Amino acid sequence: MNIDDHAEELASDLGVDKAEVKESLQNLVEYSVPVEEAKRSLRRKFGDEGESQSSGPSAADIADIGPDSGNVTVTVTVLTAGQRSIRYQGDDHVIREGEVADATGTISYTAWEDFGLEPGDTVTIGNASVREWEGNPELNFGESSSVSTADAIDIPYDVGGDRDLADLQPGDRGRNVEVRVTEVETRTIDGRDGETEILSGVLGDESARLPFTDWNPHDELTEGASVRLEDVYVREFRGVPSVNVSEFSTVSTLDRDVEVGGPTRLTIREAVERGGAYDVELVGNVIEVRDGSGLIQRCPECGRVVQKGQCRQHGDVDGEDDLRVKAILDDGTETVTAVLDRDLTEMVYGGGIEDARQQARDAMDQEVVADTIAEKLVGEEYRVRGHLSVDEYGANLETVEFDESEDDPAERARRFLQEVGA
């Protein structure tokens, strides 16, 4: 059913004007309220509070809840509790969000009203609707739901939001981290109130490094500062988790220096199975230099690679010369495409743009530059550091360091055999 059909059904049941119902329903749905909860809210608003309340939704274990579960009642312990502001049609609205658990599993939630939930509380949430959020089911509850105190339950999960950076996942809410700010810059963006200044950069701890955005700049977030961030949420940015600091987050300076680890050393398979990784180190052999390497042309408007004078977005353009390498790296567990920018490409090529142009002119073939690079790289082992993203186009590593490996292959083989128990 579309919004118009839902509104007509509601108007008929309630005996009120359809246009008024449709406007209210559309506002709630566009405000990210699930349609079934929006309909229940309107029934309450227009005086039909008894709808679907006599029998009520059945109790459910978290493990049995899926995106199509409809409405459920659950008894859970609150693991994390955060809040965030969203805006619709010029009005700010504060939502509460986090994670709850029972003995069977965990699930994220969004509360559209303030029920006073705190980590460690055990509650029964009645008439909560289930929607899909970032590929997983999520509980949504508001004014048509009930929240009551319940007896404590045994759960195999830690209460509270403290996490290492390496343990953060997109979709996390109400998390707390203790980190050092390794990079930070002020940027101006088009925000909810027009041009807005934000902070962005990189955070680090002993476990990992991750990008961050502070939407309400905190003075404590300066380069080199060791801080505790409370009530942050995590989104995916270019295939890796990104820490988001909001107006509701608290930032406090620590009386100790947080140690920052180096890149996370993984096999390619481990990195790919994570679905992306920030500041990761891979070691493997270059088995191929892909098409689109060497001397290439980019659109002067958007920076996309130009093919035969054509940009996918801007059509006919005069491309600007650039250098790039797309090298397939194989460590025996999986493969990844390492993408080298101009500076790294000049390093492995042994020359700059003008050298590449001259070689292409002499050979009357632009592909000769890529061939020269392939002769140097293919078959050799390299240590590659960068940021990995995994999507429908494959696994790609935005490379920041590219060096010949100093690993002892025999020693690595012995370690591998020990790991597999051979």
Tab-separated table of C-alpha atoms in Angstrom:
chain	number	residue	atom	x	y	z
A	1	MET	CA	0.000	0.000	0.000
A	2	ASN	CA	1.178	3.529	-0.716
A	3	ILE	CA	0.688	6.569	1.522
A	4	ASP	CA	-2.534	7.510	-0.231
A	5	ASP	CA	-4.036	4.054	0.383
A	6	HIS	CA	-2.974	4.052	4.037
A	7	ALA	CA	-4.468	7.536	4.492
A	8	GLU	CA	-7.763	6.538	2.874
A	9	GLU	CA	-8.022	3.464	5.105
A	10	LEU	CA	-7.298	5.497	8.227
A	11	ALA	CA	-9.693	8.293	7.282
A	12	SER	CA	-12.470	5.752	6.685
A	13	ASP	CA	-11.855	3.994	10.019
A	14	LEU	CA	-11.601	7.212	12.006
A	15	GLY	CA	-14.279	9.224	10.201
A	16	VAL	CA	-12.018	12.218	9.615
A	17	ASP	CA	-10.860	14.203	6.606
A	18	LYS	CA	-8.533	12.199	4.351
A	19	ALA	CA	-6.390	15.196	3.379
A	20	GLU	CA	-5.620	15.954	7.031
A	21	VAL	CA	-4.773	12.316	7.744
A	22	LYS	CA	-2.588	12.054	4.650
A	23	GLU	CA	-0.607	15.176	5.525
A	24	SER	CA	0.030	13.969	9.087
A	25	LEU	CA	0.919	10.451	7.935
A	26	GLN	CA	3.268	11.700	5.241
A	27	ASN	CA	5.050	13.985	7.722
A	28	LEU	CA	5.645	11.114	10.137
A	29	VAL	CA	6.868	8.705	7.449
A	30	GLU	CA	9.230	11.288	5.955
A	31	TYR	CA	10.422	11.858	9.518
A	32	SER	CA	11.660	8.231	9.398
A	33	VAL	CA	8.856	6.886	11.599
A	34	PRO	CA	7.877	3.387	10.346
A	35	VAL	CA	4.494	3.489	8.610
A	36	GLU	CA	2.733	1.094	10.993
A	37	GLU	CA	3.864	3.068	14.032
A	38	ALA	CA	2.862	6.286	12.283
A	39	LYS	CA	-0.618	4.893	11.709
A	40	ARG	CA	-0.950	3.887	15.367
A	41	SER	CA	0.142	7.361	16.429
A	42	LEU	CA	-2.541	8.923	14.250
A	43	ARG	CA	-5.190	6.592	15.639
A	44	ARG	CA	-4.252	7.838	19.093
A	45	LYS	CA	-4.245	11.429	17.876
A	46	PHE	CA	-7.719	11.139	16.383
A	47	GLY	CA	-9.167	9.274	19.348
A	48	ASP	CA	-9.046	5.597	18.361
A	49	GLU	CA	-6.559	4.398	20.992
A	50	GLY	CA	-8.068	0.957	21.232
A	51	GLU	CA	-6.898	-0.226	17.818
A	52	SER	CA	-4.888	-3.414	18.050
A	53	GLN	CA	-4.430	-2.980	21.801
A	54	SER	CA	-6.652	-5.774	23.048
A	55	SER	CA	-4.511	-8.654	21.953
A	56	GLY	CA	-1.193	-6.826	21.414
A	57	PRO	CA	1.907	-8.185	19.705
A	58	SER	CA	3.346	-11.453	20.942
A	59	ALA	CA	6.531	-11.714	23.005
A	60	ALA	CA	9.627	-12.506	20.981
A	61	ASP	CA	13.255	-13.469	21.511
A	62	ILE	CA	15.756	-11.231	19.749
A	63	ALA	CA	17.183	-14.189	17.819
A	64	ASP	CA	13.760	-14.711	16.219
A	65	ILE	CA	13.259	-11.083	15.129
A	66	GLY	CA	13.719	-10.248	11.461
A	67	PRO	CA	12.962	-7.210	9.284
A	68	ASP	CA	9.490	-8.640	8.552
A	69	SER	CA	8.536	-9.381	12.160
A	70	GLY	CA	6.020	-6.527	12.316
A	71	ASN	CA	5.270	-5.582	15.925
A	72	VAL	CA	6.805	-7.366	18.889
A	73	THR	CA	7.126	-7.263	22.653
A	74	VAL	CA	10.576	-7.948	24.108
A	75	THR	CA	12.156	-8.145	27.545
A	76	VAL	CA	15.721	-6.906	27.269
A	77	THR	CA	18.680	-5.335	29.037
A	78	VAL	CA	19.896	-1.984	27.720
A	79	LEU	CA	23.539	-2.246	26.627
A	80	THR	CA	24.048	1.288	25.301
A	81	ALA	CA	21.998	4.488	25.275
A	82	GLY	CA	22.762	7.547	23.182
A	83	GLN	CA	20.906	10.433	21.635
A	84	ARG	CA	21.076	12.360	18.408
A	85	SER	CA	19.270	15.246	16.764
A	86	ILE	CA	17.586	15.015	13.385
A	87	ARG	CA	15.727	17.722	11.499
A	88	TYR	CA	12.579	17.589	9.409
A	89	GLN	CA	10.952	20.627	7.752
A	90	GLY	CA	12.980	23.004	9.892
A	91	ASP	CA	12.146	21.374	13.233
A	92	ASP	CA	14.692	19.585	15.416
A	93	HIS	CA	13.785	16.278	16.989
A	94	VAL	CA	15.902	14.292	19.442
A	95	ILE	CA	15.870	10.519	19.124
A	96	ARG	CA	17.283	8.000	21.596
A	97	GLU	CA	19.204	5.073	20.191
A	98	GLY	CA	21.487	2.245	21.172
A	99	GLU	CA	21.569	-1.519	21.610
A	100	VAL	CA	19.607	-3.962	23.774
A	101	ALA	CA	20.057	-7.677	24.441
A	102	ASP	CA	18.433	-10.781	25.813
A	103	ALA	CA	19.915	-14.234	26.272
A	104	THR	CA	19.548	-14.976	22.549
A	105	GLY	CA	21.157	-11.957	20.913
A	106	THR	CA	21.439	-8.190	20.479
A	107	ILE	CA	19.513	-5.664	18.406
A	108	SER	CA	19.786	-1.919	17.851
A	109	TYR	CA	16.899	0.398	18.675
A	110	THR	CA	15.524	3.865	18.011
A	111	ALA	CA	13.164	5.410	20.576
A	112	TRP	CA	11.075	8.318	19.295
A	113	GLU	CA	10.209	9.395	22.832
A	114	ASP	CA	12.418	9.724	25.934
A	115	PHE	CA	11.788	6.629	28.039
A	116	GLY	CA	14.735	7.343	30.327
A	117	LEU	CA	16.641	4.226	29.256
A	118	GLU	CA	20.092	3.784	30.796
A	119	PRO	CA	22.726	1.042	30.285
A	120	GLY	CA	21.997	-1.822	32.664
A	121	ASP	CA	18.225	-1.258	32.803
A	122	THR	CA	16.079	-4.346	32.184
A	123	VAL	CA	12.750	-3.442	30.599
A	124	THR	CA	9.815	-4.899	28.731
A	125	ILE	CA	9.132	-2.952	25.548
A	126	GLY	CA	5.603	-3.534	24.296
A	127	ASN	CA	4.295	-2.915	20.790
A	128	ALA	CA	7.668	-2.099	19.225
A	129	SER	CA	7.798	-2.143	15.447
A	130	VAL	CA	10.652	-3.700	13.501
A	131	ARG	CA	12.259	-2.140	10.460
A	132	GLU	CA	15.395	-2.848	8.473
A	133	TRP	CA	18.323	-0.505	9.100
A	134	GLU	CA	21.654	-0.941	7.291
A	135	GLY	CA	20.707	-4.520	6.441
A	136	ASN	CA	19.704	-5.556	9.973
A	137	PRO	CA	16.457	-5.515	11.958
A	138	GLU	CA	15.992	-2.601	14.340
A	139	LEU	CA	13.431	-1.970	17.088
A	140	ASN	CA	11.454	1.267	16.849
A	141	PHE	CA	9.167	2.434	19.626
A	142	GLY	CA	7.386	5.653	20.519
A	143	GLU	CA	4.181	7.025	21.977
A	144	SER	CA	2.116	3.985	20.966
A	145	SER	CA	4.574	1.634	22.704
A	146	SER	CA	4.977	0.845	26.375
A	147	VAL	CA	8.194	0.543	28.366
A	148	SER	CA	8.114	-0.941	31.870
A	149	THR	CA	10.706	-2.141	34.367
A	150	ALA	CA	11.334	-5.919	34.353
A	151	ASP	CA	13.269	-8.386	36.469
A	152	ALA	CA	16.958	-8.736	35.625
A	153	ILE	CA	17.884	-11.324	33.012
A	154	ASP	CA	21.146	-13.142	32.351
A	155	ILE	CA	22.862	-11.968	29.173
A	156	PRO	CA	26.278	-12.943	27.771
A	157	TYR	CA	27.097	-9.368	26.696
A	158	ASP	CA	28.973	-6.456	28.251
A	159	VAL	CA	26.821	-3.566	29.436
A	160	GLY	CA	28.108	-0.127	28.482
A	161	GLY	CA	29.527	1.481	25.383
A	162	ASP	CA	33.308	1.339	25.976
A	163	ARG	CA	35.077	-0.086	22.922
A	164	ASP	CA	38.464	-0.158	21.212
A	165	LEU	CA	38.488	1.420	17.756
A	166	ALA	CA	39.117	-1.977	16.145
A	167	ASP	CA	35.816	-3.259	17.597
A	168	LEU	CA	33.597	-0.492	16.199
A	169	GLN	CA	31.129	-1.368	13.452
A	170	PRO	CA	28.911	0.805	11.219
A	171	GLY	CA	25.561	1.213	12.950
A	172	ASP	CA	26.984	1.330	16.490
A	173	ARG	CA	25.395	3.996	18.714
A	174	GLY	CA	26.141	5.215	22.213
A	175	ARG	CA	29.776	4.087	22.076
A	176	ASN	CA	32.651	5.450	24.181
A	177	VAL	CA	36.294	5.471	23.097
A	178	GLU	CA	39.595	6.676	24.544
A	179	VAL	CA	41.807	7.881	21.717
A	180	ARG	CA	44.484	10.241	20.517
A	181	VAL	CA	43.710	12.764	17.790
A	182	THR	CA	46.399	12.078	15.176
A	183	GLU	CA	45.024	14.353	12.435
A	184	VAL	CA	42.416	17.115	12.511
A	185	GLU	CA	41.274	19.908	10.220
A	186	THR	CA	38.417	22.387	10.092
A	187	ARG	CA	36.166	22.190	7.048
A	188	THR	CA	33.164	24.188	5.868
A	189	ILE	CA	30.198	22.237	4.490
A	190	ASP	CA	26.611	22.910	3.461
A	191	GLY	CA	24.867	21.760	6.642
A	192	ARG	CA	21.346	21.876	8.031
A	193	ASP	CA	21.705	25.592	8.788
A	194	GLY	CA	23.620	26.553	5.651
A	195	GLU	CA	27.393	26.786	5.708
A	196	THR	CA	28.659	24.992	8.800
A	197	GLU	CA	32.118	24.399	10.198
A	198	ILE	CA	32.979	20.847	11.231
A	199	LEU	CA	36.087	18.994	12.298
A	200	SER	CA	37.390	15.923	10.516
A	201	GLY	CA	40.487	13.837	10.849
A	202	VAL	CA	41.841	10.595	12.269
A	203	LEU	CA	41.651	9.034	15.740
A	204	GLY	CA	43.983	6.319	17.009
A	205	ASP	CA	44.394	3.897	19.889
A	206	GLU	CA	46.516	0.791	20.366
A	207	SER	CA	44.104	-1.296	18.290
A	208	ALA	CA	43.483	0.798	15.158
A	209	ARG	CA	43.062	4.179	13.511
A	210	LEU	CA	39.731	5.448	12.174
A	211	PRO	CA	38.461	8.629	10.504
A	212	PHE	CA	36.154	10.886	12.493
A	213	THR	CA	33.794	13.809	12.004
A	214	ASP	CA	32.799	16.239	14.757
A	215	TRP	CA	29.534	17.892	13.697
A	216	ASN	CA	29.585	20.297	16.632
A	217	PRO	CA	33.296	21.187	16.970
A	218	HIS	CA	34.716	20.539	20.425
A	219	ASP	CA	37.721	22.619	21.498
A	220	GLU	CA	39.337	19.558	23.084
A	221	LEU	CA	39.821	17.860	19.704
A	222	THR	CA	43.233	19.207	18.776
A	223	GLU	CA	46.074	17.336	17.094
A	224	GLY	CA	47.971	15.209	19.606
A	225	ALA	CA	45.290	15.424	22.317
A	226	SER	CA	44.332	12.254	24.228
A	227	VAL	CA	40.592	12.331	24.934
A	228	ARG	CA	37.629	10.254	26.040
A	229	LEU	CA	34.632	10.492	23.699
A	230	GLU	CA	31.269	9.400	25.100
A	231	ASP	CA	28.055	8.825	23.132
A	232	VAL	CA	29.469	8.680	19.613
A	233	TYR	CA	27.866	6.832	16.719
A	234	VAL	CA	29.494	5.011	13.831
A	235	ARG	CA	28.726	5.268	10.127
A	236	GLU	CA	30.397	3.754	7.102
A	237	PHE	CA	32.658	6.065	5.106
A	238	ARG	CA	34.364	4.732	1.981
A	239	GLY	CA	33.945	1.188	3.202
A	240	VAL	CA	35.323	1.656	6.731
A	241	PRO	CA	33.804	2.630	10.099
A	242	SER	CA	33.844	6.372	10.782
A	243	VAL	CA	33.390	7.848	14.278
A	244	ASN	CA	30.770	10.617	14.464
A	245	VAL	CA	30.814	13.110	17.337
A	246	SER	CA	27.551	15.015	17.868
A	247	GLU	CA	26.229	17.868	19.995
A	248	PHE	CA	25.220	15.245	22.580
A	249	SER	CA	28.670	13.658	22.743
A	250	THR	CA	30.914	14.557	25.645
A	251	VAL	CA	34.635	15.117	25.129
A	252	SER	CA	37.022	15.128	28.096
A	253	THR	CA	40.802	15.401	28.145
A	254	LEU	CA	42.618	12.389	29.601
A	255	ASP	CA	45.453	12.684	32.118
A	256	ARG	CA	47.441	10.094	30.185
A	257	ASP	CA	48.716	9.732	26.638
A	258	VAL	CA	46.891	7.155	24.536
A	259	GLU	CA	49.359	4.983	22.661
A	260	VAL	CA	48.615	4.681	18.964
A	261	GLY	CA	49.438	1.466	17.189
A	262	GLY	CA	50.792	1.189	13.690
A	263	PRO	CA	48.822	-0.193	10.764
A	264	THR	CA	46.858	-3.373	11.426
A	265	ARG	CA	48.686	-6.285	9.759
A	266	LEU	CA	46.217	-8.671	8.166
A	267	THR	CA	46.084	-11.276	5.460
A	268	ILE	CA	44.179	-10.079	2.425
A	269	ARG	CA	41.384	-12.539	3.170
A	270	GLU	CA	41.019	-11.197	6.733
A	271	ALA	CA	40.877	-7.625	5.460
A	272	VAL	CA	38.340	-8.416	2.740
A	273	GLU	CA	36.123	-10.411	5.107
A	274	ARG	CA	35.936	-7.383	7.395
A	275	GLY	CA	34.237	-5.549	4.561
A	276	GLY	CA	36.813	-2.769	4.687
A	277	ALA	CA	39.637	-1.596	6.933
A	278	TYR	CA	41.312	1.712	7.728
A	279	ASP	CA	45.111	1.899	7.979
A	280	VAL	CA	45.770	-1.739	7.165
A	281	GLU	CA	49.041	-3.361	6.092
A	282	LEU	CA	49.088	-6.177	3.538
A	283	VAL	CA	52.010	-8.150	2.150
A	284	GLY	CA	51.812	-10.009	-1.145
A	285	ASN	CA	53.086	-10.418	-4.670
A	286	VAL	CA	51.999	-8.209	-7.547
A	287	ILE	CA	50.596	-10.646	-10.093
A	288	GLU	CA	49.211	-8.154	-12.606
A	289	VAL	CA	49.060	-4.448	-13.441
A	290	ARG	CA	45.488	-3.778	-14.528
A	291	ASP	CA	44.180	-1.771	-17.449
A	292	GLY	CA	43.827	1.892	-16.582
A	293	SER	CA	47.352	2.089	-15.182
A	294	GLY	CA	50.290	4.197	-16.304
A	295	LEU	CA	49.705	7.454	-18.169
A	296	ILE	CA	46.006	8.284	-17.967
A	297	GLN	CA	43.770	11.323	-18.520
A	298	ARG	CA	41.343	12.777	-16.013
A	299	CYS	CA	38.355	15.056	-16.444
A	300	PRO	CA	39.291	18.620	-15.406
A	301	GLU	CA	35.808	19.035	-13.893
A	302	CYS	CA	35.326	15.940	-11.729
A	303	GLY	CA	38.667	14.088	-11.800
A	304	ARG	CA	37.205	10.891	-13.287
A	305	VAL	CA	39.326	8.914	-15.729
A	306	VAL	CA	38.625	9.917	-19.324
A	307	GLN	CA	38.230	7.197	-21.963
A	308	LYS	CA	38.804	8.284	-25.585
A	309	GLY	CA	38.135	11.917	-24.681
A	310	GLN	CA	34.855	11.084	-22.952
A	311	CYS	CA	33.960	11.696	-19.314
A	312	ARG	CA	30.988	9.703	-18.036
A	313	GLN	CA	29.568	12.824	-16.421
A	314	HIS	CA	30.762	15.721	-18.583
A	315	GLY	CA	30.980	14.192	-22.056
A	316	ASP	CA	33.660	15.549	-24.422
A	317	VAL	CA	36.545	17.017	-22.416
A	318	ASP	CA	40.220	17.777	-22.820
A	319	GLY	CA	41.658	15.350	-20.309
A	320	GLU	CA	44.514	16.283	-18.016
A	321	ASP	CA	47.463	13.856	-17.799
A	322	ASP	CA	48.001	11.904	-14.615
A	323	LEU	CA	49.821	8.788	-13.435
A	324	ARG	CA	48.241	5.852	-11.633
A	325	VAL	CA	48.854	2.181	-10.903
A	326	LYS	CA	46.179	-0.452	-10.268
A	327	ALA	CA	48.154	-3.490	-9.131
A	328	ILE	CA	46.623	-6.832	-8.171
A	329	LEU	CA	48.214	-8.037	-4.933
A	330	ASP	CA	48.038	-11.737	-4.000
A	331	ASP	CA	49.191	-13.236	-0.688
A	332	GLY	CA	47.869	-16.752	-1.240
A	333	THR	CA	44.673	-16.146	0.750
A	334	GLU	CA	42.911	-13.627	-1.524
A	335	THR	CA	43.591	-10.779	-3.932
A	336	VAL	CA	43.083	-7.021	-3.728
A	337	THR	CA	43.646	-4.139	-6.133
A	338	ALA	CA	46.175	-1.675	-4.738
A	339	VAL	CA	45.618	1.789	-6.245
A	340	LEU	CA	48.705	4.023	-6.267
A	341	ASP	CA	48.360	7.801	-6.706
A	342	ARG	CA	50.641	9.986	-8.788
A	343	ASP	CA	53.392	10.338	-6.159
A	344	LEU	CA	53.649	6.602	-5.512
A	345	THR	CA	53.399	5.845	-9.235
A	346	GLU	CA	56.265	8.229	-9.984
A	347	MET	CA	58.291	6.390	-7.363
A	348	VAL	CA	57.799	2.932	-8.888
A	349	TYR	CA	57.987	4.229	-12.489
A	350	GLY	CA	61.159	6.203	-11.853
A	351	GLY	CA	59.949	9.378	-13.525
A	352	GLY	CA	57.266	12.028	-13.647
A	353	ILE	CA	54.469	13.094	-15.991
A	354	GLU	CA	56.813	14.614	-18.559
A	355	ASP	CA	58.954	11.453	-18.639
A	356	ALA	CA	55.842	9.390	-19.250
A	357	ARG	CA	54.640	11.719	-22.012
A	358	GLN	CA	58.035	11.511	-23.722
A	359	GLN	CA	58.124	7.711	-23.534
A	360	ALA	CA	54.597	7.540	-24.970
A	361	ARG	CA	55.526	9.915	-27.807
A	362	ASP	CA	58.687	7.988	-28.643
A	363	ALA	CA	56.803	4.684	-28.769
A	364	MET	CA	53.677	6.288	-30.281
A	365	ASP	CA	51.810	4.219	-27.703
A	366	GLN	CA	50.486	5.452	-24.350
A	367	GLU	CA	50.311	1.876	-23.026
A	368	VAL	CA	54.117	1.630	-22.991
A	369	VAL	CA	54.181	3.444	-19.622
A	370	ALA	CA	51.973	0.811	-17.997
A	371	ASP	CA	54.093	-1.923	-19.599
A	372	THR	CA	57.246	-0.428	-18.084
A	373	ILE	CA	55.638	-0.300	-14.645
A	374	ALA	CA	54.411	-3.892	-14.981
A	375	GLU	CA	57.921	-5.108	-15.840
A	376	LYS	CA	59.185	-3.635	-12.571
A	377	LEU	CA	56.337	-4.782	-10.292
A	378	VAL	CA	54.949	-8.115	-11.476
A	379	GLY	CA	56.324	-11.078	-9.567
A	380	GLU	CA	57.842	-8.997	-6.759
A	381	GLU	CA	56.633	-8.970	-3.148
A	382	TYR	CA	55.527	-5.696	-1.554
A	383	ARG	CA	54.381	-4.327	1.786
A	384	VAL	CA	51.370	-2.154	1.115
A	385	ARG	CA	49.715	0.194	3.615
A	386	GLY	CA	46.422	1.943	3.014
A	387	HIS	CA	42.658	2.067	3.420
A	388	LEU	CA	40.605	-0.864	2.096
A	389	SER	CA	37.073	-0.623	0.735
A	390	VAL	CA	34.994	-3.567	-0.455
A	391	ASP	CA	31.949	-3.123	-2.690
A	392	GLU	CA	30.264	-4.611	-5.733
A	393	TYR	CA	33.316	-3.656	-7.804
A	394	GLY	CA	35.680	-5.680	-5.628
A	395	ALA	CA	38.303	-4.963	-2.977
A	396	ASN	CA	40.379	-1.832	-3.527
A	397	LEU	CA	43.187	-0.478	-1.370
A	398	GLU	CA	43.780	3.284	-1.421
A	399	THR	CA	47.545	3.029	-0.991
A	400	VAL	CA	49.594	5.406	1.161
A	401	GLU	CA	52.828	3.352	1.379
A	402	PHE	CA	54.242	0.892	-1.154
A	403	ASP	CA	57.599	-0.719	-0.390
A	404	GLU	CA	59.471	-3.850	-1.312
A	405	SER	CA	58.887	-6.451	1.371
A	406	GLU	CA	61.673	-7.327	3.760
A	407	ASP	CA	59.827	-10.380	5.073
A	408	ASP	CA	61.568	-13.730	5.012
A	409	PRO	CA	59.323	-15.965	2.849
A	410	ALA	CA	60.577	-19.123	4.586
A	411	GLU	CA	59.756	-17.724	8.039
A	412	ARG	CA	56.301	-16.625	6.855
A	413	ALA	CA	55.690	-20.104	5.456
A	414	ARG	CA	56.644	-21.643	8.804
A	415	ARG	CA	54.222	-19.317	10.636
A	416	PHE	CA	51.478	-20.208	8.182
A	417	LEU	CA	52.021	-23.928	8.662
A	418	GLN	CA	51.900	-23.470	12.432
A	419	GLU	CA	48.598	-21.578	12.152
A	420	VAL	CA	46.961	-24.321	10.113
A	421	GLY	CA	48.401	-27.027	12.368
A	422	ALA	CA	50.419	-28.734	9.664
